[in-house]
mmCIF file of N, CA and C in Angstrom:
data_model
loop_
_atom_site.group_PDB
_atom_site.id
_atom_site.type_symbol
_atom_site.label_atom_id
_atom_site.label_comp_id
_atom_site.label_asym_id
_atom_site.label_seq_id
_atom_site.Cartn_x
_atom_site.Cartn_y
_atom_site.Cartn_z
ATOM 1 N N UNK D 16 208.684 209.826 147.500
ATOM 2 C CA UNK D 16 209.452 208.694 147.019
ATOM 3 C C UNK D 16 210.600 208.363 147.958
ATOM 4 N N UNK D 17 210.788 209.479 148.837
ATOM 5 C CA UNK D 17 212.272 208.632 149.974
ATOM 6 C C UNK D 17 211.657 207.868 150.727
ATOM 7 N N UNK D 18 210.576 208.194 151.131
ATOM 8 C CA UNK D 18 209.697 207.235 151.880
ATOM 9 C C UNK D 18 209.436 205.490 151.322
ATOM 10 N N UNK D 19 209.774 205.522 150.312
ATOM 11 C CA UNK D 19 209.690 204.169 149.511
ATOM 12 C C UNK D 19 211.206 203.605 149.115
ATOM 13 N N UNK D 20 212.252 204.975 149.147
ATOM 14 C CA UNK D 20 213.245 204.495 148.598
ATOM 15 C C UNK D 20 213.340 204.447 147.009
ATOM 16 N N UNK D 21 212.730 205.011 146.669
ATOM 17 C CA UNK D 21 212.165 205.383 144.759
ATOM 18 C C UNK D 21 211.480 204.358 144.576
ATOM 19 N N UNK D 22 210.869 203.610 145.213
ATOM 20 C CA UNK D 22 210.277 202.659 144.436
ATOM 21 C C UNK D 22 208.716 203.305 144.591
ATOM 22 N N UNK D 23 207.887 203.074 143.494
ATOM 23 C CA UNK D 23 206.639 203.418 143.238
ATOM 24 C C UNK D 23 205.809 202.426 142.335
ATOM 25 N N UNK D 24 204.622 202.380 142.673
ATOM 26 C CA UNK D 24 203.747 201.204 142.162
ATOM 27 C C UNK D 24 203.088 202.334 141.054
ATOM 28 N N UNK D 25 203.333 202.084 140.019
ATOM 29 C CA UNK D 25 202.728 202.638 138.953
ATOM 30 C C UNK D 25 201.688 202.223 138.667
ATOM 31 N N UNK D 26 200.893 201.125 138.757
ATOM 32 C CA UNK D 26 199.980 200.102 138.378
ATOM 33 C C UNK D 26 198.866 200.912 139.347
ATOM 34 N N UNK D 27 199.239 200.939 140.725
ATOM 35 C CA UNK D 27 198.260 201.300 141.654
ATOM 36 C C UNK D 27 197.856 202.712 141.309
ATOM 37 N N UNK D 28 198.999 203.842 141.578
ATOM 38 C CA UNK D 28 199.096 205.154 141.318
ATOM 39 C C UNK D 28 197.798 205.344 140.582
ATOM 40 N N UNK D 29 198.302 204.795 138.921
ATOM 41 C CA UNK D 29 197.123 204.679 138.429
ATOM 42 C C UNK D 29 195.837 204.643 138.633
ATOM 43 N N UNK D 30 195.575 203.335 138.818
ATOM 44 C CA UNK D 30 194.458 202.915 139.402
ATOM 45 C C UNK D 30 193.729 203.747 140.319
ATOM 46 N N UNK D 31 194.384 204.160 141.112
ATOM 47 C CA UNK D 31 193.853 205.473 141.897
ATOM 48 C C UNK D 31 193.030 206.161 141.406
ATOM 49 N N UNK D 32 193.711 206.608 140.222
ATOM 50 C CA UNK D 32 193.924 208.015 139.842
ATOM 51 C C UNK D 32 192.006 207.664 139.094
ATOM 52 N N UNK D 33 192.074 206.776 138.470
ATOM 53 C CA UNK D 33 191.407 206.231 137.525
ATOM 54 C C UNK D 33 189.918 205.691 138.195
ATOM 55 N N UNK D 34 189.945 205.413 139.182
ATOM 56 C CA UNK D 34 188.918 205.085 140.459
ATOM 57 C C UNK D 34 188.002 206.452 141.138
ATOM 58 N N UNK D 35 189.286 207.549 141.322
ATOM 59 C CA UNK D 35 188.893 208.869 141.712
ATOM 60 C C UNK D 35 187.968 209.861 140.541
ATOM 61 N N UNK D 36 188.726 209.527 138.890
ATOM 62 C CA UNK D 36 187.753 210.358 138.346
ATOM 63 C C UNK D 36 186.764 209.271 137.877
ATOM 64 N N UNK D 37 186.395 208.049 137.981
ATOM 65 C CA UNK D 37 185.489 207.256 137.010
ATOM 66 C C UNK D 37 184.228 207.417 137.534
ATOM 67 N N UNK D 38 183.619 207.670 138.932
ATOM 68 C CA UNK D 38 182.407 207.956 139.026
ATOM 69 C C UNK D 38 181.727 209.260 138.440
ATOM 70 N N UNK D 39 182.332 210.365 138.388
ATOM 71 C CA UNK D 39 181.927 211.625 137.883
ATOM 72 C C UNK D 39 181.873 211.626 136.284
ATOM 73 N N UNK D 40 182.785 210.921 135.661
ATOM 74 C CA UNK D 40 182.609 210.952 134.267
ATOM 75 C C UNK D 40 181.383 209.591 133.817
ATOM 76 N N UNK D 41 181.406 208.433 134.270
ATOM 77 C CA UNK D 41 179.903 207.582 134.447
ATOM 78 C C UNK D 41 178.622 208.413 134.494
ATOM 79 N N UNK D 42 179.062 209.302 135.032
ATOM 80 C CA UNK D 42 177.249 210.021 135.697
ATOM 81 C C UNK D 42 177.174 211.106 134.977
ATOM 82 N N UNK D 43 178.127 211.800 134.326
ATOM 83 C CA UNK D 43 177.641 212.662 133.169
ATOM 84 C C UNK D 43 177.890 212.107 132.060
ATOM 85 N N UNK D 44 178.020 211.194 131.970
ATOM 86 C CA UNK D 44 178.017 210.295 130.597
ATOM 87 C C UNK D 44 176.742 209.489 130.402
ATOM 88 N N UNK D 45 175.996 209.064 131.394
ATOM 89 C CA UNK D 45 174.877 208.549 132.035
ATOM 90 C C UNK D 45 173.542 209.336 131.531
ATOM 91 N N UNK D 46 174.248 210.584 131.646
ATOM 92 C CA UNK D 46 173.201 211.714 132.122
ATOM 93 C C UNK D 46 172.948 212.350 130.483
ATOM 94 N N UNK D 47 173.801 211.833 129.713
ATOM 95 C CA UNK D 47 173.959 212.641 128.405
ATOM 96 C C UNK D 47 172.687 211.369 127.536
ATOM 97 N N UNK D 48 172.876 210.215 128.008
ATOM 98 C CA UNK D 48 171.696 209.401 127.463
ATOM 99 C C UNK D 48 170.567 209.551 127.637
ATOM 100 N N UNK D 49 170.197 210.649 129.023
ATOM 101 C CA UNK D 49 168.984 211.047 129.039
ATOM 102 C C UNK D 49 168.671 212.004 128.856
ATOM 103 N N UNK D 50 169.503 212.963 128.033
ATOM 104 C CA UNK D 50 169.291 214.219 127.411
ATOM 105 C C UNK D 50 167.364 214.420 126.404
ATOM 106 N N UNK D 51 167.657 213.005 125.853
ATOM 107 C CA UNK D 51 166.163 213.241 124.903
ATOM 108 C C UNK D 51 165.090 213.216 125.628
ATOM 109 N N UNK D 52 164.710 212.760 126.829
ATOM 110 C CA UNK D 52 163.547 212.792 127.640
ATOM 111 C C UNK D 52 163.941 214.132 128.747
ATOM 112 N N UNK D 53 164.597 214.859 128.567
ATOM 113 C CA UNK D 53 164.735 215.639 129.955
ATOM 114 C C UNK D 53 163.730 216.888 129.487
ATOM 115 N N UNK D 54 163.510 217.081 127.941
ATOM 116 C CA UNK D 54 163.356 218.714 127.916
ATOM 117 C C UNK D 54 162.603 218.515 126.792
ATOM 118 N N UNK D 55 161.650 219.851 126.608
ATOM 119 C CA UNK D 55 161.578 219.650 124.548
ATOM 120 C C UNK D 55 161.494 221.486 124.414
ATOM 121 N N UNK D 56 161.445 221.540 123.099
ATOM 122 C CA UNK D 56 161.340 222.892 122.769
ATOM 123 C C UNK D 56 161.232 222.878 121.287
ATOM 124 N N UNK D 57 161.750 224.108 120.644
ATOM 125 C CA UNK D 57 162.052 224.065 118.691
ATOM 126 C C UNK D 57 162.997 223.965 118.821
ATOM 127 N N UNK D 58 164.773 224.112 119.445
ATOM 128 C CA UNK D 58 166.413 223.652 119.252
ATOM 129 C C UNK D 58 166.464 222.862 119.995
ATOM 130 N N UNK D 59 165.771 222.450 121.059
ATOM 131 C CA UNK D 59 166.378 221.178 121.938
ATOM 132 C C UNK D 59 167.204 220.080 120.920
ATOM 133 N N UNK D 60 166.261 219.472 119.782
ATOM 134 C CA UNK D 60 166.310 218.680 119.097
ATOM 135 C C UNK D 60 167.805 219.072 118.729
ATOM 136 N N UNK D 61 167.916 220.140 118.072
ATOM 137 C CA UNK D 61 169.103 220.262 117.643
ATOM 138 C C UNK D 61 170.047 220.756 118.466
ATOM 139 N N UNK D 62 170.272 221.436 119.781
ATOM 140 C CA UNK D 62 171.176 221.244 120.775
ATOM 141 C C UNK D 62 171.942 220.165 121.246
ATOM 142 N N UNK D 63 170.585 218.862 121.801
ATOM 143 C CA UNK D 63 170.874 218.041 122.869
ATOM 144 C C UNK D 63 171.169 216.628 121.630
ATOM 145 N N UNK D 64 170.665 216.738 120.575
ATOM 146 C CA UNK D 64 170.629 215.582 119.577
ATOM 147 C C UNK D 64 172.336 215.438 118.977
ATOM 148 N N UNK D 65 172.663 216.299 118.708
ATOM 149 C CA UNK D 65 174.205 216.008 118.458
ATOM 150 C C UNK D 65 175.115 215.562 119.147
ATOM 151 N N UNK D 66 174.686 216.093 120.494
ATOM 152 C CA UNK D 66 175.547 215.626 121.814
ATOM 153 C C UNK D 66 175.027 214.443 122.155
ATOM 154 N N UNK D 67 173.973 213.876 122.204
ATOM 155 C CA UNK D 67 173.506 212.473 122.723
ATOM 156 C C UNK D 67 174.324 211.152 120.833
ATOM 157 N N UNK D 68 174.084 212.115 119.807
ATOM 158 C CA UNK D 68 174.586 211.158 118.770
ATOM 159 C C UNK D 68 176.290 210.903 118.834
ATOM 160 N N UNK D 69 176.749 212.038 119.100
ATOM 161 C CA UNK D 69 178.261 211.944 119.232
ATOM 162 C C UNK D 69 178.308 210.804 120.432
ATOM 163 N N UNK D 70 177.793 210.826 121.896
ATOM 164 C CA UNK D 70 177.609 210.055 122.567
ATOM 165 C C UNK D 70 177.513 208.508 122.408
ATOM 166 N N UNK D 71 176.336 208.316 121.812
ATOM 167 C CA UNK D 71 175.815 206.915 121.454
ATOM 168 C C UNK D 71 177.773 206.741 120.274
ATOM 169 N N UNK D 72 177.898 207.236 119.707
ATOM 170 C CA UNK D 72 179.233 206.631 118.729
ATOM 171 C C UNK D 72 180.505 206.514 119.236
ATOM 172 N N UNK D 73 181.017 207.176 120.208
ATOM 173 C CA UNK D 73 181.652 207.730 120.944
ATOM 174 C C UNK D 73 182.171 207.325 122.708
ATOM 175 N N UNK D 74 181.546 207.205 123.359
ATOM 176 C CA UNK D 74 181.510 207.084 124.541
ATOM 177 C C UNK D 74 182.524 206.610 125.152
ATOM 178 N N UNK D 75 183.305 205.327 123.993
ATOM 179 C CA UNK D 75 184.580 204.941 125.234
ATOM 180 C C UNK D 75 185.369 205.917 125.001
ATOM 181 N N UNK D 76 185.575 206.518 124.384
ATOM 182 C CA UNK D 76 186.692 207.515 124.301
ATOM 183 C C UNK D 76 186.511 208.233 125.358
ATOM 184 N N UNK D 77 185.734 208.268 126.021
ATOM 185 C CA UNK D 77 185.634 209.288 127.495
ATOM 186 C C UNK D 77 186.125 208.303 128.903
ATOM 187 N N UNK D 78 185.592 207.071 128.323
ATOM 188 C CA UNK D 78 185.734 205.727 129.372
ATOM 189 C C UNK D 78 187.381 205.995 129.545
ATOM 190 N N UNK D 79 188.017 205.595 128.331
ATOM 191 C CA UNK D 79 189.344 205.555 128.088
ATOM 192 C C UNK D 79 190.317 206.588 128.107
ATOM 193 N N UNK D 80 189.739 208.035 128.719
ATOM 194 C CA UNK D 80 190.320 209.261 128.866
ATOM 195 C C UNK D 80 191.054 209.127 127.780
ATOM 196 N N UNK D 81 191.174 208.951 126.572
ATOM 197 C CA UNK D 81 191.815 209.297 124.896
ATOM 198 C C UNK D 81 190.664 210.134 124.444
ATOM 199 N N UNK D 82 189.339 210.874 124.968
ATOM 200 C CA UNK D 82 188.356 211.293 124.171
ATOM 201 C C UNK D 82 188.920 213.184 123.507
ATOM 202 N N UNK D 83 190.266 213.229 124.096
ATOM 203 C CA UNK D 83 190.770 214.706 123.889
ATOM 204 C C UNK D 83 191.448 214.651 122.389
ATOM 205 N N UNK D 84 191.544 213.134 121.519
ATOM 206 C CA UNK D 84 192.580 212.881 120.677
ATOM 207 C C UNK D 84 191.470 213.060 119.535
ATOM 208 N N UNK D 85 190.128 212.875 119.492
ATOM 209 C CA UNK D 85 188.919 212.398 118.747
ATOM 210 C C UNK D 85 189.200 214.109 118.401
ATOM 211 N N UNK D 86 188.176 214.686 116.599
ATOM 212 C CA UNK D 86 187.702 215.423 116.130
ATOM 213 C C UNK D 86 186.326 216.497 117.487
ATOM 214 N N UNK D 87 186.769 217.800 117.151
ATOM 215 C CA UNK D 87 185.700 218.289 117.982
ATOM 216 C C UNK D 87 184.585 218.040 117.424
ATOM 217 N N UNK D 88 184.196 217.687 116.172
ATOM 218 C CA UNK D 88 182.939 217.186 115.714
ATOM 219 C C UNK D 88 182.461 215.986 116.544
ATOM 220 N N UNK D 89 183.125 214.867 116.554
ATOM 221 C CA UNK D 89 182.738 214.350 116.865
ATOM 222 C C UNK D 89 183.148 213.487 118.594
ATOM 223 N N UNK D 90 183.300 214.553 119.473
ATOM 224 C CA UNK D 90 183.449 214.132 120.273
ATOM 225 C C UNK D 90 182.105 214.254 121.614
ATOM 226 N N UNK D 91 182.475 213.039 122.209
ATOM 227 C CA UNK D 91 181.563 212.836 122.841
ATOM 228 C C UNK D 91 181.739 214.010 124.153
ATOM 229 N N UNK D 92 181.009 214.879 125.184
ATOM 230 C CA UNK D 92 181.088 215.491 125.786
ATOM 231 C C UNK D 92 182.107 216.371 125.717
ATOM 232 N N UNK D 93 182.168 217.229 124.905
ATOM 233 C CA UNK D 93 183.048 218.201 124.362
ATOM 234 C C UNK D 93 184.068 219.289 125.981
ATOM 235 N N UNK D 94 183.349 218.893 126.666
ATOM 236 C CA UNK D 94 183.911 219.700 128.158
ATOM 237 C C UNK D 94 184.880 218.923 128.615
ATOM 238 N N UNK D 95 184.685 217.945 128.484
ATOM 239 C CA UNK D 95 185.598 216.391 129.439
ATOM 240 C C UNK D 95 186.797 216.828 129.010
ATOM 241 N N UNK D 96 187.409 217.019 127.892
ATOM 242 C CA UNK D 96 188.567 216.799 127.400
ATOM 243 C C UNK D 96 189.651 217.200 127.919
ATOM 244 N N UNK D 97 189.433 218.493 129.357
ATOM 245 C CA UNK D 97 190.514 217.958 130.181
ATOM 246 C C UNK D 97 190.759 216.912 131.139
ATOM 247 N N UNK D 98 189.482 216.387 131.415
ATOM 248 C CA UNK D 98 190.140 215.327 132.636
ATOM 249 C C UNK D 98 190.667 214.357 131.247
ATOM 250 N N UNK D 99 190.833 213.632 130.529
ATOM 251 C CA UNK D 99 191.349 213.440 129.494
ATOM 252 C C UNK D 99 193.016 213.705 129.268
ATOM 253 N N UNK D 100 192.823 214.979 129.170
ATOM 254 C CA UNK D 100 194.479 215.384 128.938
ATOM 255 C C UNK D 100 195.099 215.179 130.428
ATOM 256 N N UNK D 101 194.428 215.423 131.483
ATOM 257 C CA UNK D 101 195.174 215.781 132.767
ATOM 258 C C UNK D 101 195.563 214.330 133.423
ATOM 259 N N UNK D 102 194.661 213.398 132.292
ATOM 260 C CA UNK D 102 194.894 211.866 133.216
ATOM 261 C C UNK D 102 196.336 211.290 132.170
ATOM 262 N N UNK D 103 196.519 212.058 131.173
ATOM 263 C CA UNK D 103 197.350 211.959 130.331
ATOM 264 C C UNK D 103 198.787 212.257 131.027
ATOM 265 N N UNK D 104 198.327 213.356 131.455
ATOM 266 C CA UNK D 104 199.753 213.995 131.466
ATOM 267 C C UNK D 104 200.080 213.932 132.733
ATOM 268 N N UNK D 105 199.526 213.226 134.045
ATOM 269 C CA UNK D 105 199.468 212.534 134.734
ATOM 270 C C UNK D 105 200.421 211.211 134.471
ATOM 271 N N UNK D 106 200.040 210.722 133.727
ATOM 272 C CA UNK D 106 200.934 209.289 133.465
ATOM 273 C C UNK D 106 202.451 209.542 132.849
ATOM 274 N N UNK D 107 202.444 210.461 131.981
ATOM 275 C CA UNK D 107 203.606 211.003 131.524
ATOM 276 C C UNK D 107 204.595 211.136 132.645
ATOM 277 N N UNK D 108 204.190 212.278 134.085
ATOM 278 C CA UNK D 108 204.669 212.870 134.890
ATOM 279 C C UNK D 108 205.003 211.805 135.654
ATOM 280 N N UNK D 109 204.369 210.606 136.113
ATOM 281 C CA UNK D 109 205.199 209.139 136.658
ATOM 282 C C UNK D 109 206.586 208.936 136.274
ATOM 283 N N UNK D 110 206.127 208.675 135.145
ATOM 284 C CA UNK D 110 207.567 208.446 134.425
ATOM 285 C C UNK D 110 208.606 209.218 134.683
ATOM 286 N N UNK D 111 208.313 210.020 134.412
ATOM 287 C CA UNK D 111 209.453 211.796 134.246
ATOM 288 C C UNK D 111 209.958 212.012 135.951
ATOM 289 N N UNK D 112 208.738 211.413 136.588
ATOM 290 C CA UNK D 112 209.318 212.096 137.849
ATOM 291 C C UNK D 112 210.875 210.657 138.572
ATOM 292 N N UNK D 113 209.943 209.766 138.242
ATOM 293 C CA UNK D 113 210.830 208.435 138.435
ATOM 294 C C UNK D 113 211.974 208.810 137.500
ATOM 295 N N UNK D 114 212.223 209.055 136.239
ATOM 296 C CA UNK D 114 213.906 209.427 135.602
ATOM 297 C C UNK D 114 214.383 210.587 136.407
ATOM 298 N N UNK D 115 213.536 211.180 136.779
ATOM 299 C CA UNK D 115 214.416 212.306 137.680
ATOM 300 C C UNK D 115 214.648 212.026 138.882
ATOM 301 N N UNK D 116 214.494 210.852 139.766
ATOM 302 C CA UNK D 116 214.777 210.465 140.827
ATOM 303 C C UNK D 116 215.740 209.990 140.691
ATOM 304 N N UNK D 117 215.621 208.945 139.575
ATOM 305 C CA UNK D 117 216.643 208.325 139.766
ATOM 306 C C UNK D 117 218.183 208.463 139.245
ATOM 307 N N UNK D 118 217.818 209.415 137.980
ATOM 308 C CA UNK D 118 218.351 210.479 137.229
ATOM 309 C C UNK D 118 218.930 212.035 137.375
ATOM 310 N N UNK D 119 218.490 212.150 138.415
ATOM 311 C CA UNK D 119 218.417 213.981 138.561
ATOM 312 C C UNK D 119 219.285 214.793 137.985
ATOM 313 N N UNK D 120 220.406 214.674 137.733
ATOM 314 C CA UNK D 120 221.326 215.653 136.397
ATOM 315 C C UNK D 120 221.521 215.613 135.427
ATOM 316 N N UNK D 121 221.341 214.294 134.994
ATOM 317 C CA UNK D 121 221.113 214.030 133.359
ATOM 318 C C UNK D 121 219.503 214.417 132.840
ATOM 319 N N UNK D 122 218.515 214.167 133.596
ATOM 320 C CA UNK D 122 217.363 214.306 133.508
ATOM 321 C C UNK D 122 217.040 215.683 132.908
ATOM 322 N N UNK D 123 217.560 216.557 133.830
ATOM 323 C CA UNK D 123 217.352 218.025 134.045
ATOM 324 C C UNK D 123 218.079 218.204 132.579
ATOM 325 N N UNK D 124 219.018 217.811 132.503
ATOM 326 C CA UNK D 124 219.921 218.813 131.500
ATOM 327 C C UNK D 124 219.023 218.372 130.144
ATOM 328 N N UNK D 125 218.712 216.768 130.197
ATOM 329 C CA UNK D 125 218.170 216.816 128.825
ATOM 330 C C UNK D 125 216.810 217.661 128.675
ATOM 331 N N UNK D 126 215.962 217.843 129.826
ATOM 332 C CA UNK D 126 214.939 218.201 129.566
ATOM 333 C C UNK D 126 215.195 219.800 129.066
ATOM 334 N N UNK D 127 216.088 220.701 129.858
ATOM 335 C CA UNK D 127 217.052 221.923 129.648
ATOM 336 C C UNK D 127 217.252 221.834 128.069
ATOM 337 N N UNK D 128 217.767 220.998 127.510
ATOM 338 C CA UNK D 128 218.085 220.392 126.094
ATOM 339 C C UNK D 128 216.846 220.422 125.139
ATOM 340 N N UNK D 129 215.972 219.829 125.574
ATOM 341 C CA UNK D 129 214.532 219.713 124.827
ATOM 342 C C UNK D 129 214.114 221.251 124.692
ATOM 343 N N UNK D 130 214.206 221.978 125.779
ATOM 344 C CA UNK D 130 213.037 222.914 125.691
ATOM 345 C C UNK D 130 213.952 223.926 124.903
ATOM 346 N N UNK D 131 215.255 224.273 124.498
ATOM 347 C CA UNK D 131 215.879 225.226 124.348
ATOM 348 C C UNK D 131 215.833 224.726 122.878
ATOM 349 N N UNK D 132 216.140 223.411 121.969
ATOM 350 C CA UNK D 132 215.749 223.078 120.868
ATOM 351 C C UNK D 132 214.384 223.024 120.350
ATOM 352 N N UNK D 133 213.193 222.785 121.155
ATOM 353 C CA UNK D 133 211.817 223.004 120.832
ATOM 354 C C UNK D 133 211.443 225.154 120.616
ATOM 355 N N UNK D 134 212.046 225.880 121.264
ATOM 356 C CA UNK D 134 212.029 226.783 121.445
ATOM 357 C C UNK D 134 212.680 227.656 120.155
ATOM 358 N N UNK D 135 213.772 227.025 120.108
ATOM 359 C CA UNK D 135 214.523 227.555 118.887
ATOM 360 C C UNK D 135 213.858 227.102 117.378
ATOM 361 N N UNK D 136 213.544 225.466 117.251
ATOM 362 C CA UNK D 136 212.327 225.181 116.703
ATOM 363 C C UNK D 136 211.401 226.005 115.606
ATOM 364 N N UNK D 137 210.511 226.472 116.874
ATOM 365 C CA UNK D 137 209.713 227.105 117.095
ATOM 366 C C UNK D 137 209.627 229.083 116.239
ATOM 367 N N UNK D 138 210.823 229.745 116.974
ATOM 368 C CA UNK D 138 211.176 230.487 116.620
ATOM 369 C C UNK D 138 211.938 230.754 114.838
ATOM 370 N N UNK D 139 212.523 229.475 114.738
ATOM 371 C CA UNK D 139 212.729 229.647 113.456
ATOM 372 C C UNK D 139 212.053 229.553 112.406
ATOM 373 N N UNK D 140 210.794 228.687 112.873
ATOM 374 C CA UNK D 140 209.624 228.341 111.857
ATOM 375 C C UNK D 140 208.623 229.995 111.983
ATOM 376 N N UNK D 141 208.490 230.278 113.050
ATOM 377 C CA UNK D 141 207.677 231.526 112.938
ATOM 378 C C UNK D 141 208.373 232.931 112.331
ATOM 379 N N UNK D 142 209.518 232.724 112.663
ATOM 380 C CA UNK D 142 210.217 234.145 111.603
ATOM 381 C C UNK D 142 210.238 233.779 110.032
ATOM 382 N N UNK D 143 210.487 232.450 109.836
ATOM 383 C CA UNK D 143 210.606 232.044 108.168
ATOM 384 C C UNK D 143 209.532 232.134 107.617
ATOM 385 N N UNK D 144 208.263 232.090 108.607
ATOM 386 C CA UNK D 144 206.802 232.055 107.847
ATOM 387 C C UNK D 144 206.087 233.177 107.838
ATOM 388 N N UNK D 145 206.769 233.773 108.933
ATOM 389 C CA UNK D 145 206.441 235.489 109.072
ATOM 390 C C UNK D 145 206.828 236.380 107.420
ATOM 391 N N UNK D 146 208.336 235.876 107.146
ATOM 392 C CA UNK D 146 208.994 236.936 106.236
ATOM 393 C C UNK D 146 208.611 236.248 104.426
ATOM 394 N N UNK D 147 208.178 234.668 105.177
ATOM 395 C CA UNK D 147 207.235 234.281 103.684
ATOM 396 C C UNK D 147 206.006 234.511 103.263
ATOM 397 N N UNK D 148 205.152 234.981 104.286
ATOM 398 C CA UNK D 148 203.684 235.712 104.580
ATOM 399 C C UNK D 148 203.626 236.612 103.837
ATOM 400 N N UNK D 149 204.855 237.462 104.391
ATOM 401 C CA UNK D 149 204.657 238.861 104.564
ATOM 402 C C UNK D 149 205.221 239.396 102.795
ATOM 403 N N UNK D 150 206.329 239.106 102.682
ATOM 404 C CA UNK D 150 207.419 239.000 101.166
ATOM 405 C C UNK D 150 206.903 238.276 100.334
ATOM 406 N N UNK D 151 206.905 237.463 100.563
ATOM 407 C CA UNK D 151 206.018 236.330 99.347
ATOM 408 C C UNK D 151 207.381 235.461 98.766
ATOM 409 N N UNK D 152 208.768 235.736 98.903
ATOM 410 C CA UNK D 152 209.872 234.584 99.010
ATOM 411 C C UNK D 152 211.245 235.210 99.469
ATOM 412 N N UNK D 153 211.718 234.171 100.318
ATOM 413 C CA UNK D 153 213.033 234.904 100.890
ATOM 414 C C UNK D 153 214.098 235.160 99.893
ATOM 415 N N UNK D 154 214.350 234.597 98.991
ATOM 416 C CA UNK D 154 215.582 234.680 97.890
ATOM 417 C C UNK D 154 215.184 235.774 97.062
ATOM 418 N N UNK D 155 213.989 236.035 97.009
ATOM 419 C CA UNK D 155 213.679 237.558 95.824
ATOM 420 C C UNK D 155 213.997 238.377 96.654
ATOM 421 N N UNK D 156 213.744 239.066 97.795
ATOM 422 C CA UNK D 156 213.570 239.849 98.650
ATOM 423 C C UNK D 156 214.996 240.318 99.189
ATOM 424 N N UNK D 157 215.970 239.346 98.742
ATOM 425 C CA UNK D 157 217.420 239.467 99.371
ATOM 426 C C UNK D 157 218.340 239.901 98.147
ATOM 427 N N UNK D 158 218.015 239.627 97.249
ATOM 428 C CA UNK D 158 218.586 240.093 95.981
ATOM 429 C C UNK D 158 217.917 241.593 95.598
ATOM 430 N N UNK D 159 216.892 241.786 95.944
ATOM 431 C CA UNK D 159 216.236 243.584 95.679
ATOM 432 C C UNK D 159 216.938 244.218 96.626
#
């Protein structure tokens, strides 16, 4: 980005990004429609038939890298779902990296901020549910 002076084409970035994985996910998405003629057996039917039905219902969600947000029942190519998240969090990281350019100490501290409140969060919900698991209620347990 000094090379640009912070400026960055987000539109393109994208696009890139989106150009680089779209042939590989086309061709096993392609390839999942011809699952019913490739093979037969006694489970084929029921192996390759769920995955070609989730498919046929399904499919843009893989187009649209959102297919990681869909039910594992019913998602179409159940493997994909990281290029999915990674094109996700990819776009996120534009952003984030551009507030921190242009941002860099406020950026940091809030993110410093986030993770130490997500953390604490976190920790307080798992000890309260630990000692409600375990006790069966915190107010009886403190009075015995």
């Amino acid at each position: 980005m000094s090379k640009t002076g912070g400026k960055i084409n987000i539109f393109l970035y994208i696009l890139r990004r989106i150009l680089r994985l779209y042939p590989s996910v086309l061709l096993v998405l392609a390839g999942i429609f011809f699952l019913p003629w490739i093979s037969s057996g006694p489970f084929w039917p029921e192996m390759a038939g769920l995955e070609v039905k989730n498919c046929h219902q399904s499919w843009w969600a893989n187009l649209l890298f959102i297919n990681n947000w869909r039910p594992a029942k019913e998602m179409c190519m159940q493997h994909s779902w990281y290029i999915s998240a990674d094109m996700q969090l990819h776009i996120i990281a534009v952003f984030v990296l551009i507030a921190l350019y242009r941002c860099g100490r406020w950026v940091i501290q809030l993110f410093d901020l986030t993770v130490i409140s997500t953390t604490c969060c976190c920790l307080r919900y798992g000890i309260f549910s630990c000692v409600w698991r375990f006790f069966g209620s915190w107010n009886n347990n403190i009075r015995q």
